Tab-separated table of N, CA and C in Angstrom:
chain	number	residue	atom	x	y	z
A	1	UNK	N	103.252	132.246	98.730
A	1	UNK	CA	103.079	131.641	100.039
A	1	UNK	C	101.595	131.374	100.285
A	2	UNK	N	101.299	130.246	100.882
A	2	UNK	CA	99.922	129.867	101.182
A	2	UNK	C	99.420	130.581	102.418
A	3	UNK	N	98.177	131.034	102.361
A	3	UNK	CA	97.565	131.693	103.506
A	3	UNK	C	96.753	130.714	104.343
A	4	UNK	N	96.278	129.648	103.722
A	4	UNK	CA	95.387	128.732	104.411
A	4	UNK	C	96.068	127.406	104.685
A	5	UNK	N	95.550	126.725	105.703
A	5	UNK	CA	96.021	125.374	105.998
A	5	UNK	C	95.551	124.433	104.903
A	6	UNK	N	96.280	123.345	104.702
A	6	UNK	CA	95.819	122.362	103.715
A	6	UNK	C	94.440	121.823	104.091
A	7	UNK	N	93.674	121.514	103.086
A	7	UNK	CA	92.344	120.960	103.258
A	7	UNK	C	92.475	119.452	103.448
A	8	UNK	N	91.874	118.913	104.508
A	8	UNK	CA	91.900	117.479	104.759
A	8	UNK	C	90.656	116.857	104.130
A	9	UNK	N	90.866	115.882	103.251
A	9	UNK	CA	89.779	115.250	102.502
A	9	UNK	C	89.855	113.738	102.686
A	10	UNK	N	88.708	113.119	102.987
A	10	UNK	CA	88.612	111.664	103.108
A	10	UNK	C	87.805	111.129	101.932
A	11	UNK	N	88.333	110.100	101.275
A	11	UNK	CA	87.665	109.512	100.111
A	11	UNK	C	87.468	108.019	100.327
A	12	UNK	N	86.343	107.507	99.825
A	12	UNK	CA	86.002	106.105	100.015
A	12	UNK	C	86.166	105.276	98.757
A	13	UNK	N	86.796	104.122	98.911
A	13	UNK	CA	86.922	103.167	97.816
A	13	UNK	C	85.858	102.098	98.063
A	14	UNK	N	84.733	102.291	97.400
A	14	UNK	CA	83.578	101.409	97.539
A	14	UNK	C	83.651	100.414	96.393
A	15	UNK	N	83.852	99.154	96.716
A	15	UNK	CA	84.016	98.177	95.646
A	15	UNK	C	82.974	97.078	95.750
A	16	UNK	N	82.659	96.553	94.581
A	16	UNK	CA	81.699	95.454	94.467
A	16	UNK	C	82.032	94.690	93.185
A	17	UNK	N	82.243	93.404	93.315
A	17	UNK	CA	82.499	92.540	92.154
A	17	UNK	C	83.650	93.040	91.275
A	18	UNK	N	84.740	93.488	91.906
A	18	UNK	CA	85.902	93.937	91.148
A	18	UNK	C	85.774	95.321	90.543
A	19	UNK	N	84.723	96.018	90.886
A	19	UNK	CA	84.509	97.380	90.375
A	19	UNK	C	84.462	98.351	91.548
A	20	UNK	N	84.810	99.600	91.267
A	20	UNK	CA	84.730	100.636	92.295
A	20	UNK	C	83.759	101.717	91.846
A	21	UNK	N	83.144	102.353	92.835
A	21	UNK	CA	82.168	103.401	92.560
A	21	UNK	C	82.877	104.753	92.491
A	22	UNK	N	82.661	105.462	91.396
A	22	UNK	CA	83.231	106.799	91.232
A	22	UNK	C	82.119	107.766	90.845
A	23	UNK	N	82.359	109.044	91.106
A	23	UNK	CA	81.389	110.078	90.768
A	23	UNK	C	82.014	111.133	89.876
A	24	UNK	N	81.204	111.663	88.978
A	24	UNK	CA	81.673	112.718	88.078
A	24	UNK	C	81.144	114.060	88.566
A	25	UNK	N	82.045	115.013	88.703
A	25	UNK	CA	81.652	116.351	89.141
A	25	UNK	C	80.724	117.004	88.122
A	26	UNK	N	79.892	117.893	88.620
A	26	UNK	CA	78.956	118.610	87.753
A	26	UNK	C	79.652	119.757	87.027
A	27	UNK	N	78.969	120.249	86.009
A	27	UNK	CA	79.507	121.335	85.179
A	27	UNK	C	79.855	122.567	86.006
A	28	UNK	N	79.030	122.891	86.997
A	28	UNK	CA	79.237	124.112	87.780
A	28	UNK	C	80.236	123.938	88.927
A	29	UNK	N	80.723	122.736	89.147
A	29	UNK	CA	81.692	122.480	90.211
A	29	UNK	C	83.092	122.913	89.792
A	30	UNK	N	83.947	123.091	90.792
A	30	UNK	CA	85.360	123.304	90.508
A	30	UNK	C	85.879	122.021	89.859
A	31	UNK	N	86.693	122.126	88.849
A	31	UNK	CA	87.169	120.972	88.071
A	31	UNK	C	85.983	120.212	87.464
A	32	UNK	N	85.180	120.890	86.634
A	32	UNK	CA	83.966	120.274	86.083
A	32	UNK	C	84.230	118.995	85.297
A	33	UNK	N	83.322	118.070	85.471
A	33	UNK	CA	83.289	116.774	84.779
A	33	UNK	C	84.458	115.843	85.100
A	34	UNK	N	85.290	116.212	86.051
A	34	UNK	CA	86.356	115.302	86.477
A	34	UNK	C	85.743	114.201	87.344
A	35	UNK	N	86.335	113.019	87.276
A	35	UNK	CA	85.900	111.903	88.105
A	35	UNK	C	86.653	111.930	89.424
A	36	UNK	N	86.003	111.414	90.460
A	36	UNK	CA	86.616	111.347	91.782
A	36	UNK	C	85.968	110.225	92.578
A	37	UNK	N	86.606	109.879	93.677
A	37	UNK	CA	86.019	108.926	94.607
A	37	UNK	C	85.104	109.695	95.551
A	38	UNK	N	83.978	109.123	95.932
A	38	UNK	CA	83.077	109.822	96.851
A	38	UNK	C	83.778	110.125	98.172
A	39	UNK	N	83.404	111.233	98.772
A	39	UNK	CA	83.976	111.654	100.045
A	39	UNK	C	83.954	113.163	100.132
A	40	UNK	N	84.739	113.709	101.044
A	40	UNK	CA	84.748	115.158	101.162
A	40	UNK	C	85.584	115.654	102.321
A	41	UNK	N	85.379	116.915	102.621
A	41	UNK	CA	86.176	117.621	103.615
A	41	UNK	C	85.907	117.109	105.027
A	42	UNK	N	86.984	117.026	105.790
A	42	UNK	CA	86.892	116.691	107.203
A	42	UNK	C	86.666	118.000	107.950
A	43	UNK	N	85.582	118.051	108.717
A	43	UNK	CA	85.251	119.268	109.460
A	43	UNK	C	85.996	119.306	110.792
A	44	UNK	N	86.026	120.494	111.390
A	44	UNK	CA	86.681	120.714	112.677
A	44	UNK	C	86.153	119.717	113.709
A	45	UNK	N	87.049	119.082	114.437
A	45	UNK	CA	86.732	118.109	115.489
A	45	UNK	C	86.042	116.849	114.968
A	46	UNK	N	86.268	116.522	113.729
A	46	UNK	CA	85.694	115.327	113.129
A	46	UNK	C	86.849	114.421	112.699
A	47	UNK	N	86.724	113.136	112.931
A	47	UNK	CA	87.753	112.215	112.443
A	47	UNK	C	87.557	112.012	110.941
A	48	UNK	N	88.605	111.641	110.227
A	48	UNK	CA	88.435	111.363	108.799
A	48	UNK	C	87.398	110.267	108.531
A	49	UNK	N	87.375	109.237	109.382
A	49	UNK	CA	86.408	108.158	109.202
A	49	UNK	C	84.972	108.657	109.389
A	50	UNK	N	84.745	109.480	110.412
A	50	UNK	CA	83.406	110.033	110.649
A	50	UNK	C	83.002	110.956	109.503
A	51	UNK	N	83.955	111.736	109.008
A	51	UNK	CA	83.667	112.632	107.882
A	51	UNK	C	83.271	111.832	106.649
A	52	UNK	N	83.993	110.757	106.382
A	52	UNK	CA	83.688	109.948	105.207
A	52	UNK	C	82.317	109.295	105.335
A	53	UNK	N	82.005	108.775	106.496
A	53	UNK	CA	80.684	108.170	106.722
A	53	UNK	C	79.583	109.197	106.465
A	54	UNK	N	79.768	110.415	106.989
A	54	UNK	CA	78.795	111.497	106.797
A	54	UNK	C	78.684	111.873	105.323
A	55	UNK	N	79.820	112.047	104.674
A	55	UNK	CA	79.820	112.452	103.265
A	55	UNK	C	79.160	111.403	102.365
A	56	UNK	N	79.394	110.128	102.634
A	56	UNK	CA	78.781	109.083	101.817
A	56	UNK	C	77.265	109.073	101.984
A	57	UNK	N	76.799	109.382	103.184
A	57	UNK	CA	75.349	109.485	103.410
A	57	UNK	C	74.791	110.684	102.645
A	58	UNK	N	75.485	111.824	102.725
A	58	UNK	CA	75.017	113.038	102.045
A	58	UNK	C	75.095	112.911	100.522
A	59	UNK	N	76.196	112.379	100.014
A	59	UNK	CA	76.433	112.350	98.568
A	59	UNK	C	75.721	111.214	97.845
A	60	UNK	N	75.632	110.059	98.501
A	60	UNK	CA	75.134	108.859	97.813
A	60	UNK	C	73.912	108.220	98.463
A	61	UNK	N	73.535	108.710	99.649
A	61	UNK	CA	72.420	108.131	100.399
A	61	UNK	C	72.681	106.679	100.795
A	62	UNK	N	73.919	106.397	101.216
A	62	UNK	CA	74.239	105.057	101.701
A	62	UNK	C	74.782	105.141	103.122
A	63	UNK	N	74.566	104.074	103.877
A	63	UNK	CA	75.164	103.921	105.202
A	63	UNK	C	76.347	102.985	105.037
A	64	UNK	N	77.530	103.497	105.311
A	64	UNK	CA	78.746	102.743	105.017
A	64	UNK	C	79.530	102.407	106.275
A	65	UNK	N	80.204	101.274	106.220
A	65	UNK	CA	81.187	100.929	107.240
A	65	UNK	C	82.548	101.308	106.663
A	66	UNK	N	83.245	102.157	107.381
A	66	UNK	CA	84.548	102.635	106.915
A	66	UNK	C	85.619	101.674	107.418
A	67	UNK	N	86.439	101.205	106.509
A	67	UNK	CA	87.467	100.225	106.840
A	67	UNK	C	88.853	100.837	106.943
A	68	UNK	N	89.816	100.098	106.485
A	68	UNK	CA	91.233	100.426	106.576
A	68	UNK	C	91.607	101.656	105.759
A	69	UNK	N	92.497	102.466	106.330
A	69	UNK	CA	93.087	103.544	105.533
A	69	UNK	C	94.061	102.900	104.552
A	70	UNK	N	93.891	103.230	103.281
A	70	UNK	CA	94.712	102.636	102.226
A	70	UNK	C	95.943	103.463	101.898
A	71	UNK	N	95.787	104.776	101.858
A	71	UNK	CA	96.901	105.631	101.436
A	71	UNK	C	96.627	107.077	101.821
A	72	UNK	N	97.717	107.854	101.859
A	72	UNK	CA	97.656	109.307	102.092
A	72	UNK	C	98.479	109.992	101.010
A	73	UNK	N	97.933	111.079	100.521
A	73	UNK	CA	98.636	111.869	99.505
A	73	UNK	C	98.456	113.349	99.813
A	74	UNK	N	99.403	114.137	99.331
A	74	UNK	CA	99.269	115.593	99.335
A	74	UNK	C	99.317	116.055	97.895
A	75	UNK	N	98.531	117.083	97.602
A	75	UNK	CA	98.548	117.628	96.248
A	75	UNK	C	98.235	119.115	96.316
A	76	UNK	N	98.961	119.874	95.492
A	76	UNK	CA	98.679	121.307	95.368
A	76	UNK	C	98.195	121.574	93.951
A	77	UNK	N	96.979	122.093	93.867
A	77	UNK	CA	96.388	122.413	92.571
A	77	UNK	C	96.811	123.812	92.143
A	78	UNK	N	96.815	124.083	90.840
A	78	UNK	CA	97.101	125.440	90.371
A	78	UNK	C	96.146	126.429	91.047
A	79	UNK	N	96.681	127.541	91.453
A	79	UNK	CA	95.861	128.517	92.165
A	79	UNK	C	96.017	128.415	93.668
A	80	UNK	N	96.800	127.427	94.128
A	80	UNK	CA	97.134	127.365	95.543
A	80	UNK	C	96.294	126.463	96.413
A	81	UNK	N	95.305	125.778	95.885
A	81	UNK	CA	94.503	124.858	96.686
A	81	UNK	C	95.360	123.643	97.047
A	82	UNK	N	95.586	123.459	98.337
A	82	UNK	CA	96.461	122.399	98.826
A	82	UNK	C	95.618	121.404	99.617
A	83	UNK	N	95.663	120.126	99.231
A	83	UNK	CA	94.839	119.122	99.901
A	83	UNK	C	95.682	117.967	100.431
A	84	UNK	N	95.249	117.437	101.564
A	84	UNK	CA	95.738	116.172	102.109
A	84	UNK	C	94.620	115.176	101.852
A	85	UNK	N	94.895	114.157	101.063
A	85	UNK	CA	93.892	113.160	100.691
A	85	UNK	C	94.132	111.867	101.456
A	86	UNK	N	93.084	111.372	102.098
A	86	UNK	CA	93.141	110.091	102.792
A	86	UNK	C	92.141	109.162	102.120
A	87	UNK	N	92.611	108.023	101.657
A	87	UNK	CA	91.759	107.051	100.968
A	87	UNK	C	91.480	105.876	101.902
A	88	UNK	N	90.205	105.524	102.041
A	88	UNK	CA	89.780	104.436	102.920
A	88	UNK	C	89.016	103.380	102.141
A	89	UNK	N	89.203	102.122	102.529
A	89	UNK	CA	88.360	101.045	102.013
A	89	UNK	C	86.977	101.186	102.638
A	90	UNK	N	85.957	100.885	101.863
A	90	UNK	CA	84.580	100.840	102.365
A	90	UNK	C	84.077	99.421	102.070
A	91	UNK	N	84.282	98.500	103.030
A	91	UNK	CA	83.987	97.096	102.764
A	91	UNK	C	82.503	96.744	102.709
A	92	UNK	N	81.663	97.556	103.338
A	92	UNK	CA	80.226	97.266	103.364
A	92	UNK	C	79.436	98.559	103.332
A	93	UNK	N	78.270	98.485	102.699
A	93	UNK	CA	77.353	99.620	102.739
A	93	UNK	C	75.930	99.113	102.563
A	94	UNK	N	74.990	99.911	103.038
A	94	UNK	CA	73.570	99.598	102.885
A	94	UNK	C	72.924	100.729	102.106
A	95	UNK	N	72.041	100.370	101.205
A	95	UNK	CA	71.358	101.361	100.389
A	95	UNK	C	71.801	101.260	98.946
A	96	UNK	N	71.043	101.919	98.099
A	96	UNK	CA	71.331	101.935	96.667
A	96	UNK	C	71.933	103.297	96.337
A	97	UNK	N	73.226	103.366	95.989
A	97	UNK	CA	73.856	104.669	95.743
A	97	UNK	C	73.117	105.482	94.682
A	98	UNK	N	72.878	106.749	95.005
A	98	UNK	CA	72.264	107.661	94.034
A	98	UNK	C	73.125	108.915	93.933
A	99	UNK	N	73.221	109.494	92.739
A	99	UNK	CA	74.155	110.609	92.494
A	99	UNK	C	73.615	111.966	92.934
A	100	UNK	N	73.428	112.161	94.215
A	100	UNK	CA	72.843	113.408	94.711
A	100	UNK	C	73.676	114.642	94.374
A	101	UNK	N	74.988	114.538	94.435
A	101	UNK	CA	75.844	115.707	94.195
A	101	UNK	C	76.720	115.548	92.957
A	102	UNK	N	76.534	114.460	92.242
A	102	UNK	CA	77.352	114.182	91.070
A	102	UNK	C	76.535	114.309	89.793
A	103	UNK	N	77.217	114.598	88.703
A	103	UNK	CA	76.598	114.547	87.377
A	103	UNK	C	76.111	113.120	87.113
A	104	UNK	N	76.981	112.168	87.444
A	104	UNK	CA	76.642	110.747	87.331
A	104	UNK	C	77.589	109.949	88.209
A	105	UNK	N	77.189	108.722	88.526
A	105	UNK	CA	78.071	107.793	89.220
A	105	UNK	C	78.213	106.556	88.342
A	106	UNK	N	79.321	105.835	88.542
A	106	UNK	CA	79.565	104.667	87.705
A	106	UNK	C	80.389	103.640	88.472
A	107	UNK	N	80.060	102.368	88.267
A	107	UNK	CA	80.877	101.269	88.767
A	107	UNK	C	81.885	100.933	87.667
A	108	UNK	N	83.169	101.060	87.984
A	108	UNK	CA	84.219	100.919	86.976
A	108	UNK	C	85.198	99.825	87.392
A	109	UNK	N	85.588	99.003	86.440
A	109	UNK	CA	86.594	97.979	86.669
A	109	UNK	C	87.889	98.647	87.132
A	110	UNK	N	88.526	98.055	88.123
A	110	UNK	CA	89.765	98.626	88.667
A	110	UNK	C	90.799	98.914	87.582
A	111	UNK	N	90.949	98.004	86.642
A	111	UNK	CA	91.970	98.178	85.594
A	111	UNK	C	91.640	99.327	84.645
A	112	UNK	N	90.372	99.734	84.580
A	112	UNK	CA	89.963	100.815	83.675
A	112	UNK	C	90.090	102.198	84.311
A	113	UNK	N	90.356	102.262	85.600
A	113	UNK	CA	90.420	103.561	86.280
A	113	UNK	C	91.400	104.544	85.638
A	114	UNK	N	92.614	104.117	85.240
A	114	UNK	CA	93.548	105.083	84.649
A	114	UNK	C	93.050	105.723	83.351
A	115	UNK	N	92.062	105.126	82.709
A	115	UNK	CA	91.514	105.682	81.468
A	115	UNK	C	90.505	106.802	81.722
A	116	UNK	N	90.040	106.922	82.959
A	116	UNK	CA	89.038	107.930	83.302
A	116	UNK	C	89.727	109.272	83.568
A	117	UNK	N	88.997	110.355	83.389
A	117	UNK	CA	89.535	111.708	83.581
A	117	UNK	C	89.370	112.126	85.046
A	118	UNK	N	90.314	111.682	85.885
A	118	UNK	CA	90.271	111.942	87.322
A	118	UNK	C	90.956	113.254	87.691
A	119	UNK	N	90.656	113.728	88.896
A	119	UNK	CA	91.369	114.862	89.474
A	119	UNK	C	92.853	114.510	89.599
A	120	UNK	N	93.709	115.498	89.403
A	120	UNK	CA	95.159	115.275	89.440
A	120	UNK	C	95.633	114.655	90.746
A	121	UNK	N	95.052	115.079	91.854
A	121	UNK	CA	95.481	114.578	93.153
A	121	UNK	C	95.242	113.097	93.356
A	122	UNK	N	94.386	112.499	92.533
A	122	UNK	CA	94.055	111.078	92.653
A	122	UNK	C	94.911	110.174	91.764
A	123	UNK	N	95.656	110.737	90.834
A	123	UNK	CA	96.250	109.939	89.757
A	123	UNK	C	97.237	108.863	90.211
A	124	UNK	N	98.145	109.171	91.124
A	124	UNK	CA	99.097	108.153	91.565
A	124	UNK	C	98.371	107.033	92.303
A	125	UNK	N	97.429	107.400	93.153
A	125	UNK	CA	96.650	106.391	93.869
A	125	UNK	C	95.902	105.492	92.887
A	126	UNK	N	95.336	106.081	91.848
A	126	UNK	CA	94.591	105.309	90.844
A	126	UNK	C	95.495	104.304	90.139
A	127	UNK	N	96.685	104.720	89.781
A	127	UNK	CA	97.628	103.790	89.140
A	127	UNK	C	97.931	102.606	90.060
A	128	UNK	N	98.150	102.902	91.325
A	128	UNK	CA	98.439	101.838	92.294
A	128	UNK	C	97.230	100.930	92.499
A	129	UNK	N	96.053	101.521	92.575
A	129	UNK	CA	94.820	100.748	92.746
A	129	UNK	C	94.593	99.833	91.546
A	130	UNK	N	94.801	100.369	90.351
A	130	UNK	CA	94.573	99.605	89.120
A	130	UNK	C	95.539	98.428	88.973
A	131	UNK	N	96.755	98.573	89.465
A	131	UNK	CA	97.709	97.463	89.317
A	131	UNK	C	97.620	96.466	90.478
A	132	UNK	N	96.690	96.699	91.401
A	132	UNK	CA	96.427	95.720	92.451
A	132	UNK	C	97.171	95.912	93.747
A	133	UNK	N	97.778	97.075	93.964
A	133	UNK	CA	98.549	97.309	95.189
A	133	UNK	C	97.719	97.189	96.465
A	134	UNK	N	96.400	97.374	96.378
A	134	UNK	CA	95.543	97.359	97.565
A	134	UNK	C	94.577	96.179	97.569
A	135	UNK	N	94.848	95.175	96.758
A	135	UNK	CA	93.940	94.028	96.630
A	135	UNK	C	93.662	93.351	97.966
A	136	UNK	N	94.693	93.160	98.776
A	136	UNK	CA	94.505	92.480	100.060
A	136	UNK	C	93.584	93.280	100.978
A	137	UNK	N	93.778	94.598	101.038
A	137	UNK	CA	92.956	95.436	101.910
A	137	UNK	C	91.514	95.540	101.416
A	138	UNK	N	91.327	95.433	100.110
A	138	UNK	CA	89.987	95.552	99.527
A	138	UNK	C	89.296	94.200	99.374
A	139	UNK	N	90.032	93.123	99.564
A	139	UNK	CA	89.435	91.799	99.439
A	139	UNK	C	89.104	91.404	98.014
A	140	UNK	N	89.899	91.914	97.054
A	140	UNK	CA	89.669	91.550	95.640
A	140	UNK	C	90.807	90.697	95.121
């Protein structure tokens, strides 16, 4: 039985020229070297959109406009970590992304996303993103 409430996480799909920005976790992080979309935990009394805007500033040093919610997923990781994932389009941003909290960041073609070693909770969303399910919302 779980003792804690599920963790609410907001992630941004930042795209440019048919590519999306992803970050690779560091060696010392939980799930080391796994790829993920930038974003993070929603804090108490914070909207998911506000949390994502804050996280993108902290993680990448960019000022982003948060767009449409694309999808919601739930995932339980081994060991009991339970997350609610909310994925948002990020149609515009200012600044040059830098990997402040990541091992590295990379702009990846949408179709190549399934080949990357992503966190388990992202996998179904990645398959849908790669086959174009969100093209209209992302403007690609």
